[in-house]
Coordinates of C-alpha atoms and ligand atoms in Angstrom, one line a residue:
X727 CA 29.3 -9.4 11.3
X728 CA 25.4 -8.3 11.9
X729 CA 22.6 -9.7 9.8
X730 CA 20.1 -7.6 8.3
X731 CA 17.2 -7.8 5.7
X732 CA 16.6 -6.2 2.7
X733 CA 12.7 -5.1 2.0
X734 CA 12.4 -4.3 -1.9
X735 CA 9.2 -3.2 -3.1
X736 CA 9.5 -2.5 -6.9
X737 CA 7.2 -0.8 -9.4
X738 CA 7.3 -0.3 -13.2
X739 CA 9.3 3.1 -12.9
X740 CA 10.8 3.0 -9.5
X741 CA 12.4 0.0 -7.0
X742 CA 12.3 1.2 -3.0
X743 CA 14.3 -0.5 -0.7
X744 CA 14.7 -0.8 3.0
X745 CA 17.3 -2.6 5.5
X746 CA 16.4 -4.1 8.6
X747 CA 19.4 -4.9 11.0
X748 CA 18.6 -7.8 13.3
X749 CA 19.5 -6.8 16.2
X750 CA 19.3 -10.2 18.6
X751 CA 15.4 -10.6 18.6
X752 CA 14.4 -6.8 17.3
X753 CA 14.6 -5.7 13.5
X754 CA 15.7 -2.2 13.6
X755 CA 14.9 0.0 10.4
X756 CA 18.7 1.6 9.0
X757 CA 19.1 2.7 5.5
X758 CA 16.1 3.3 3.2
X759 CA 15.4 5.0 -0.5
X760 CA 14.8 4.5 -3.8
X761 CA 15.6 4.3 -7.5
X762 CA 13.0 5.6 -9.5
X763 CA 12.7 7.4 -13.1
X764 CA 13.8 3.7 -14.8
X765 CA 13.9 3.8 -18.3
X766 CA 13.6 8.0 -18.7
X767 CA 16.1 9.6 -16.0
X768 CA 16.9 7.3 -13.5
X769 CA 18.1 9.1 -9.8
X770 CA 18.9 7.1 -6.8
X771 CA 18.8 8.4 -3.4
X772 CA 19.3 6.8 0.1
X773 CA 18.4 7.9 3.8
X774 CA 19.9 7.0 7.2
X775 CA 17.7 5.9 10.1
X776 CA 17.6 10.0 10.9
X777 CA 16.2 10.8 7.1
X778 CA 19.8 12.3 6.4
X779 CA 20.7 12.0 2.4
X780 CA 23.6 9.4 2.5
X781 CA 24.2 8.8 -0.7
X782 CA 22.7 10.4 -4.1
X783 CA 23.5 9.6 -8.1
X784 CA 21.9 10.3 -11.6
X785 CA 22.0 9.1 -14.1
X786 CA 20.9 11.8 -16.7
X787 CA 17.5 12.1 -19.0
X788 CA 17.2 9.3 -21.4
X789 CA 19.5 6.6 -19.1
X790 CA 17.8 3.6 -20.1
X791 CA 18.4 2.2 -16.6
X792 CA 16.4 -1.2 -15.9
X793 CA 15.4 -3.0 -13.2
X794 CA 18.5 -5.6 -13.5
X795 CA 21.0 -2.4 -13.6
X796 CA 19.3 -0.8 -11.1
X797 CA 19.5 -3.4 -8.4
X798 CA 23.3 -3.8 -9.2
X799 CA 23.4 0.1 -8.2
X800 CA 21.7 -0.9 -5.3
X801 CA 23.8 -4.1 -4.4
X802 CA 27.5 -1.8 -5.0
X803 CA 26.1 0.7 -2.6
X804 CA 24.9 -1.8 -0.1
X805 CA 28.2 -3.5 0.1
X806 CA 29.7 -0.2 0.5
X807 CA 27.6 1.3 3.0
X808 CA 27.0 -1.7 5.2
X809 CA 30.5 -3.0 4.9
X810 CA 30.1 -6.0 8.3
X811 CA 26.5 -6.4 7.5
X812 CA 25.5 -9.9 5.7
X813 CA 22.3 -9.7 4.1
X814 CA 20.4 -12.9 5.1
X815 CA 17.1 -12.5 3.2
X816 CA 15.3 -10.3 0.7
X817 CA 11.3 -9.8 1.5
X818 CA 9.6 -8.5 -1.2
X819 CA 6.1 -7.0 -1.7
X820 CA 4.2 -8.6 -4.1
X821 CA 0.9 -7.4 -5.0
X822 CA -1.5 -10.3 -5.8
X823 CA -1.0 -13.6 -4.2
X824 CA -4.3 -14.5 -5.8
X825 CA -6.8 -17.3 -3.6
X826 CA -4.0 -19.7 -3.1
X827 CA -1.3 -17.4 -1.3
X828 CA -2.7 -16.8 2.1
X829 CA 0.3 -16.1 4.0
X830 CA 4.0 -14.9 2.8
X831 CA 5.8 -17.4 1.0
X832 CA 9.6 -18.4 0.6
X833 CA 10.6 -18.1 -3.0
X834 CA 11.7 -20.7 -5.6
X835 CA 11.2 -20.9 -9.4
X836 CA 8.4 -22.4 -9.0
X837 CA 7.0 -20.1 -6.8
X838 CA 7.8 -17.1 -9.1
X839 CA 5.9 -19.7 -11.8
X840 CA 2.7 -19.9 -9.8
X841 CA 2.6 -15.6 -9.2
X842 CA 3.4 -15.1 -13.0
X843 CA -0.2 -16.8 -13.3
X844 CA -1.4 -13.5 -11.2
X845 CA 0.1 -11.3 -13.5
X846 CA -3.7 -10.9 -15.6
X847 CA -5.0 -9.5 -12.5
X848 CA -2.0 -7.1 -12.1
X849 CA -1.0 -6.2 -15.1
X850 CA 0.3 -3.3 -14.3
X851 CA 2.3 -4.4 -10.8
X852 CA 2.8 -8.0 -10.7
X853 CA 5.2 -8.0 -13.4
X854 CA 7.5 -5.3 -11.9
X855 CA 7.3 -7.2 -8.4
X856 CA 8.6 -10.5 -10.1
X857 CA 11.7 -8.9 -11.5
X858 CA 13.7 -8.1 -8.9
X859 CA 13.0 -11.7 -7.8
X860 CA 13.9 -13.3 -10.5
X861 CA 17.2 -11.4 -11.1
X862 CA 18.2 -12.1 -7.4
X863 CA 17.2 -16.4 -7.9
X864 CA 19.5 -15.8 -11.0
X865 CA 22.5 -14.2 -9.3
X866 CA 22.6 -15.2 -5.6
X867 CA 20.6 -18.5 -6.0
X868 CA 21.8 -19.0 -1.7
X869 CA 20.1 -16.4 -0.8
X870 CA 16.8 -16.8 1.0
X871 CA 13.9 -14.7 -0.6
X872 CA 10.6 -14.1 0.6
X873 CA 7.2 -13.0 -1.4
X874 CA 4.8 -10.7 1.1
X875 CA 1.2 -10.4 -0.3
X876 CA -0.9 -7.3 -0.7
X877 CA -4.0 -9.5 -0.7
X878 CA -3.2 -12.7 1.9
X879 CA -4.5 -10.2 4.7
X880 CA -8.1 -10.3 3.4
X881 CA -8.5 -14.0 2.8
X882 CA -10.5 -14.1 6.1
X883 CA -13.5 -12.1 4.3
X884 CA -16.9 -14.1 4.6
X885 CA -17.4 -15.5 1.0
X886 CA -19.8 -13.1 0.4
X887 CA -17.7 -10.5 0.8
X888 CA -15.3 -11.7 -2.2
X889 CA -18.2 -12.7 -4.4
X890 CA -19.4 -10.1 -7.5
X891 CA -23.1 -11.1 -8.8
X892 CA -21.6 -12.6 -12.0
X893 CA -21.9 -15.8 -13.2
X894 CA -20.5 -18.3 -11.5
X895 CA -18.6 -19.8 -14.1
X896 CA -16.4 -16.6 -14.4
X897 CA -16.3 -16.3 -10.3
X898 CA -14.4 -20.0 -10.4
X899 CA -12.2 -18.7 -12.7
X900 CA -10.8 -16.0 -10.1
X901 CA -12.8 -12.7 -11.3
X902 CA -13.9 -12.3 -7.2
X903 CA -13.1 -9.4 -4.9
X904 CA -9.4 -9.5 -3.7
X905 CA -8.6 -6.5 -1.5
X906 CA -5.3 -4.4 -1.5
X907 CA -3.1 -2.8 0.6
X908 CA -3.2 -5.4 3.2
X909 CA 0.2 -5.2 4.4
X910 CA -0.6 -1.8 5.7
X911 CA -4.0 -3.2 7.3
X912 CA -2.2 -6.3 9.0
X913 CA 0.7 -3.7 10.0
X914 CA -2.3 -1.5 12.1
X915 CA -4.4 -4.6 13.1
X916 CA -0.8 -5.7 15.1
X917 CA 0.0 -2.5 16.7
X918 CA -3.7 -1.9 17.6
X919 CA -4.1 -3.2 20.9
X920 CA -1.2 -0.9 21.8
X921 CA -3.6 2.4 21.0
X922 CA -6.8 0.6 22.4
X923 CA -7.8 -2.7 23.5
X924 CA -11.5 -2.5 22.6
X925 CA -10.6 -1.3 19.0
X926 CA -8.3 -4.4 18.6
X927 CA -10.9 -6.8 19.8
X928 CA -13.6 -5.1 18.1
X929 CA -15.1 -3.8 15.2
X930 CA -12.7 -0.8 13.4
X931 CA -12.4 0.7 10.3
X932 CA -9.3 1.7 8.8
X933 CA -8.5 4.2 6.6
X934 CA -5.4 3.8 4.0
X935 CA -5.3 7.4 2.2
X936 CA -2.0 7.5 -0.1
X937 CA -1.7 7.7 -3.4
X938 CA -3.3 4.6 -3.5
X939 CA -6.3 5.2 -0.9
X940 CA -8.8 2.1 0.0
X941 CA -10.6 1.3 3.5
X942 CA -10.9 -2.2 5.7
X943 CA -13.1 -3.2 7.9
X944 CA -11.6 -5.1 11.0
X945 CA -13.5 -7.6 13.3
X946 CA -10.8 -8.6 16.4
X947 CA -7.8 -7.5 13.8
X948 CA -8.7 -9.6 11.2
X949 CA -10.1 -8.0 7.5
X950 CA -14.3 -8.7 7.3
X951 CA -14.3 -6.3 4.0
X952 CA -12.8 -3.6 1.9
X953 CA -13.1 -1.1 -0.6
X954 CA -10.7 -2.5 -3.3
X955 CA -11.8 -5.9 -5.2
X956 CA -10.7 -7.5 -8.5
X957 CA -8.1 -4.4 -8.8
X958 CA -6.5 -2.2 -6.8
X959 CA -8.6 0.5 -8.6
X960 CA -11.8 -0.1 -7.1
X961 CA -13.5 2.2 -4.4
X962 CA -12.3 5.2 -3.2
X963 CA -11.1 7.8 -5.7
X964 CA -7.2 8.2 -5.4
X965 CA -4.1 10.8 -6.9
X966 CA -4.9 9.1 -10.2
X967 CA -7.2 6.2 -10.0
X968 CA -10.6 6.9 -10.5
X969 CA -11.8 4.7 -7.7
X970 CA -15.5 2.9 -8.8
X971 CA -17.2 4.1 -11.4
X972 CA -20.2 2.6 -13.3
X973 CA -19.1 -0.4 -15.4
X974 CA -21.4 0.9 -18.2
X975 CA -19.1 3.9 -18.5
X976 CA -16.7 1.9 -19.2
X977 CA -19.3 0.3 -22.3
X978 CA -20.3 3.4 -23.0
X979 CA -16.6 4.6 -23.8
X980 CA -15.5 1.6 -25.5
X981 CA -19.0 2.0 -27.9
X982 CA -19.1 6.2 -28.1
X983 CA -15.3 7.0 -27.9
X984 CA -14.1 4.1 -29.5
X985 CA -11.4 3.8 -26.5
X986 CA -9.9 0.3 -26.4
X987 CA -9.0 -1.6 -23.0
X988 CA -5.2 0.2 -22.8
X989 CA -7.0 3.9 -23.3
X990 CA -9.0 2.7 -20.6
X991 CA -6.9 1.3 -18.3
X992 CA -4.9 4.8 -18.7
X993 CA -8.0 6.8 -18.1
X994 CA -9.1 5.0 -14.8
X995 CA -5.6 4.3 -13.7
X996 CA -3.6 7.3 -14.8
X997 CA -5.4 10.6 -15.5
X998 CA -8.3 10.0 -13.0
X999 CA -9.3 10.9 -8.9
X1000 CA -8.0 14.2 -7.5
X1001 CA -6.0 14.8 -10.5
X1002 CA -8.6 14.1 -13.0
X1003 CA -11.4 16.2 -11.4
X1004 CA -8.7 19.2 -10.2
X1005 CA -7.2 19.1 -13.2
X1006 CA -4.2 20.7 -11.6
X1007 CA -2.4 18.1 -9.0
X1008 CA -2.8 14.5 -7.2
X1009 CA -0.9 16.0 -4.5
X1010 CA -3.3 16.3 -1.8
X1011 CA -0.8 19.4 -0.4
X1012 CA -1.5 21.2 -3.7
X1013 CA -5.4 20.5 -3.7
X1014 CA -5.4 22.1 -0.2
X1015 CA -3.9 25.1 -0.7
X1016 CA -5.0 25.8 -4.0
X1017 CA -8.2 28.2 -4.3
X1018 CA -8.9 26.7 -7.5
X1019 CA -13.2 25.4 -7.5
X1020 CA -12.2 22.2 -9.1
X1021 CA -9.6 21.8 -6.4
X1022 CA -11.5 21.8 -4.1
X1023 CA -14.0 20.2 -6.1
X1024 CA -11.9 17.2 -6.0
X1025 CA -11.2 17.4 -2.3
X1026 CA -14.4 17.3 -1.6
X1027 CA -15.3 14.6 -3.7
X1028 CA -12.7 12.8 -1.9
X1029 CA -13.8 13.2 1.2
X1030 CA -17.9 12.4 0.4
X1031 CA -17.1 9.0 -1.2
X1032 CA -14.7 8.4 2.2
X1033 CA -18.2 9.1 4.1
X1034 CA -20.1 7.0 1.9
X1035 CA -17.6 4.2 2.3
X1036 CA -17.8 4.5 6.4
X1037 CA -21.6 4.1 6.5
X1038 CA -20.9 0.8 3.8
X1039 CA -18.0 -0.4 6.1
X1040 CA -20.1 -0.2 9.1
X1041 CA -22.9 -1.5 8.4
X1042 CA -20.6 -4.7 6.8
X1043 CA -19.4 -4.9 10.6
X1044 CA -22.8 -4.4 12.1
X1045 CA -21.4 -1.4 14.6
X1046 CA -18.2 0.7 14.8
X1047 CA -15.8 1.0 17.4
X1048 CA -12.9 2.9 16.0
X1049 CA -11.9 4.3 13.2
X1050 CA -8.4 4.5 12.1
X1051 CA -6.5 7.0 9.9
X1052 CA -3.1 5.9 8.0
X1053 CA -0.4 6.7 5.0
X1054 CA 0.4 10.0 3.5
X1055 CA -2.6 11.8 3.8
X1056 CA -4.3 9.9 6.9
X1057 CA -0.9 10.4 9.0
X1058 CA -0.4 14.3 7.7
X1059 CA -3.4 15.9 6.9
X1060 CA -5.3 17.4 9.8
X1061 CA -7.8 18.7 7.2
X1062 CA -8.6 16.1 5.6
X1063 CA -9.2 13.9 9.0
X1064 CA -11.4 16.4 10.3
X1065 CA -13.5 16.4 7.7
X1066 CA -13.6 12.7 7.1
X1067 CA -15.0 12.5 10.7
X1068 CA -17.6 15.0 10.3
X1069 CA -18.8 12.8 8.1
X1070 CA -18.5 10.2 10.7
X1071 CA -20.8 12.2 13.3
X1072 CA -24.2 10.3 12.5
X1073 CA -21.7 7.2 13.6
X1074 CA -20.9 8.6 17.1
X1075 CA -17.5 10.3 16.2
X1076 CA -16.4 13.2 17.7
X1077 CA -12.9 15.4 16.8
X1078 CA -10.3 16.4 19.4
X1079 CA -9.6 19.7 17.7
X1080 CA -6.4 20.3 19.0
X1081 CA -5.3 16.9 19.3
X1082 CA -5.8 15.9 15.8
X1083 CA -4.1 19.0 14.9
X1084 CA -0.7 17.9 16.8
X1085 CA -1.5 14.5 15.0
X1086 CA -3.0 12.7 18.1
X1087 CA -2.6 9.7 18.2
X1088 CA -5.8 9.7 19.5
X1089 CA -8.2 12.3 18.0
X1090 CA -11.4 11.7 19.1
X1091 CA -12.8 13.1 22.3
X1092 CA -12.9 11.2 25.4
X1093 CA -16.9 11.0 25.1
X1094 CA -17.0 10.2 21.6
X1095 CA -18.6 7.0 21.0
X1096 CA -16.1 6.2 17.9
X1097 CA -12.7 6.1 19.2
X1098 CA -10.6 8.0 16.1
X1099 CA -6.9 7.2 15.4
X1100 CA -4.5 8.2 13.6
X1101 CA -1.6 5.6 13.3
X1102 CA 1.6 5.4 11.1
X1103 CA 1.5 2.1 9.0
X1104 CA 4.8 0.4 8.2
X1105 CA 4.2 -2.3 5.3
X1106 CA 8.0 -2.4 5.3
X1107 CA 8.7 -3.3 8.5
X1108 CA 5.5 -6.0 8.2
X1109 CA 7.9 -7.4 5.2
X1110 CA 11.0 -7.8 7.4
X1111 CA 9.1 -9.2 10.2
X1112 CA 7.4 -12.0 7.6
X1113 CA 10.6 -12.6 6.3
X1114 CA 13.0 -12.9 9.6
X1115 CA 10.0 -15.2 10.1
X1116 CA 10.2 -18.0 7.1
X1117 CA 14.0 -17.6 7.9
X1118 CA 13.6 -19.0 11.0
X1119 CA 14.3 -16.4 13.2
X1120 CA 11.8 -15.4 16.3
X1121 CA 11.3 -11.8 16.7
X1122 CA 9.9 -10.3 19.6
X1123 CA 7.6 -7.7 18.5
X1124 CA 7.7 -4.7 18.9
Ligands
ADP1570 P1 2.1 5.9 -1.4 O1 0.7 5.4 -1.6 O2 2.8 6.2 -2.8 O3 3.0 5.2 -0.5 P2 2.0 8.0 0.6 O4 1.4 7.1 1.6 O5 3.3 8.5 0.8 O6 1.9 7.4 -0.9 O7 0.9 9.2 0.4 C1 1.1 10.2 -0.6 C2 0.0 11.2 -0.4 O8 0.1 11.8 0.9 C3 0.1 12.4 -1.4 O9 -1.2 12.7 -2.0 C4 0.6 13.6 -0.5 O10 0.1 14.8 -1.0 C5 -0.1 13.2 0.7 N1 0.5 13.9 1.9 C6 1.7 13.8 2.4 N2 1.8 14.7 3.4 C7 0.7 15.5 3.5 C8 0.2 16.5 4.2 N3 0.9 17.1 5.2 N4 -1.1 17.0 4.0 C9 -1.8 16.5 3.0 N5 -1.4 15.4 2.3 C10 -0.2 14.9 2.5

């Protein structure tokens, strides 16, 4: 029998899983996929290590398929597929581990009881993270379970950093700046010195452009600032999330349009970024090839408040080493990176034409003063590695 992990990372619609074989002191990625459409027309799908489709089913439009059923799909095929595999931990992404939660945490009720207290601050993620967890403590009490935090990576921020000019009554009460997507960040900040030593040790931005987009600033590999706070909405302007905007047009909405906190949170969260100002698509694939002006309108709204956020990063840092692309768009879209570092040019960055077109890694010419990067992140295999970890077992890493 081999031992593997199981990384689930669920969302209101959708649950994606991953399994991680442990092979001696190495955790080898083997099947991966996901269930989404819960509630409305459920599919599931699921990959080999070689992205070949291993297993499909749907359930039809109007399955009301929830998160319960959905892992009990999951756990049928599992046992099928991996017949001489024992699954010796789940590791789960959780989104909000608030101020107390500064590293990945094993899981017990009344751990599940302290993140439910998050769930204000995630209202619209930190429930659907819970689930899964809760329905796993309920039916396989024995098996170890392990909460990984999309915040704990930006704990080290000076105080300043996390602090809003608000009262500090409401500050104490846990309305500060958070910080997102730091599963991805610690991911890059570890394989780092791999790509370049004085990057690692130094002062680097990185660049997490997905559906969800936000940027870190690195000192040595650990997170100084960000561009996401209170939310996982504030910053950069993603598929569907506005990004910042003026918090009296939020007032100004509520007062003029009569919109109440829901209409809002589906404005800024839903029907905002490149597919509020296209119109058309969040897909940043569609945007590029479409000849539409509000396209590319979007686009290149985009990519100014990136350049905004680069000067705001750097000057949090004091100086810039290296700047770091990642996720959907950073890893794939040539376009996109080079005109995120023409932006960069004032800083000392200078594009490898033909290398960033092949995808680099490096894509920054030998002279340029900013080392430019782009690196694949892998939150799921940061999950797995936390996890094997609070079960005891020492990795090598790799
Ligand atoms: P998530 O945040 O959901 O994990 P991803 O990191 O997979 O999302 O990023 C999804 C985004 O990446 C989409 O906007 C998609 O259009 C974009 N993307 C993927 N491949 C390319 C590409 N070749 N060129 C431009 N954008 C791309």
């Amino acid at each position: 029998m081999s031992a593997a992990i199981l990384v689930l990372n669920a969302g209101s619609s959708s649950i994606k899983f991953s399994v991680f074989m442990l092979q001696g002191e190495d955790l080898e990625q083997n099947v991966r996929g996901q269930i989404e459409g819960l509630f409305t027309a459920p599919r599931f799908v699921a990959k080999d290590g070689d992205g070949r489709t291993i297993s499909e089913k749907s359930w039809g439009d109007g399955f009301k398929l929830d998160h319960a059923g959905a892992l009990d799909h999951l756990n049928r095929f599992l046992r099928e597929e991996l017949e001489d595999v024992t699954l010796v931990g789940v590791g789960h992404r959780v989104v909000h581990g608030g101020l107390e939660f500064m590293q990945p945490a094993l899981l017990d009720g009344n751990v599940v009881a302290a993140l439910e207290k998050f769930i204000p601050l995630a209202p619209l993620h930190q429930p659907h993270n819970l689930t899964p967890i809760r329905v796993i403590l309920e039916r396989s009490p024995e098996l170890p379970q392990v909460a990984c935090f999309d915040t704990s990576f930006h704990r080290t921020n000076p105080p300043i950093a996390q602090r809003f000019a608000i009262p500090a009554e409401l500050h104490d009460a846990g309305v500060q700046r958070y910080g997102f997507h730091g599963l991805s960040y610690e991911y890059v900040a570890a394989v780092l010195p791999r790509y370049d030593e004085t990057a690692a040790s130094g002062k680097t931005i990185v660049l997490h452009l997905g559906n969800g987009a936000s940027m870190c600033a690195l000192q040595g590999g650990r997170s100084v600032a960000s561009t996401m706070g209170f939310t996982a909405v504030e910053g950069l302007p993603m598929g569907t999330r506005s990004g910042s905007v003026d918090p009296g047009v939020l007032l100004y909405l509520m007062d003029q349009r009569g919109m109440d906190a829901r209409a809002i949170e589906k404005l800024i969260y839903n029907q905002s970024g490149l597919l509020g100002v296209s119109g058309i698509s969040s897909d940043m694939r569609v945007l590029l090839a479409s000849e539409d002006a509000r396209a590319r309108l979007a686009v290149d709204l985009y990519v100014y408040r990136i350049g905004r956020e680069l000067g705001s990063l750097a000057a949090a840092l004091g100086g810039l080493d290296a700047i770091v692309f990642t996720a959907g768009i950073g890893e794939n879209s040539a376009e996109i990176r080079q005109r995120v570092v023409g932006e960069a040019a004032w800083l000392g960055a200078r594009l490898h034409q033909r290398a960033n077109s092949t995808g680099g890694p490096r894509i920054s010419t030998a002279r340029s003063r900013v080392a430019v990067w782009a690196i694949p992140t892998n939150e799921e295999l940061m999950i797995a590695r936390h996890t094997a970890r609070l079960l005891g077992r020492s990795l090598r890493s790799k």
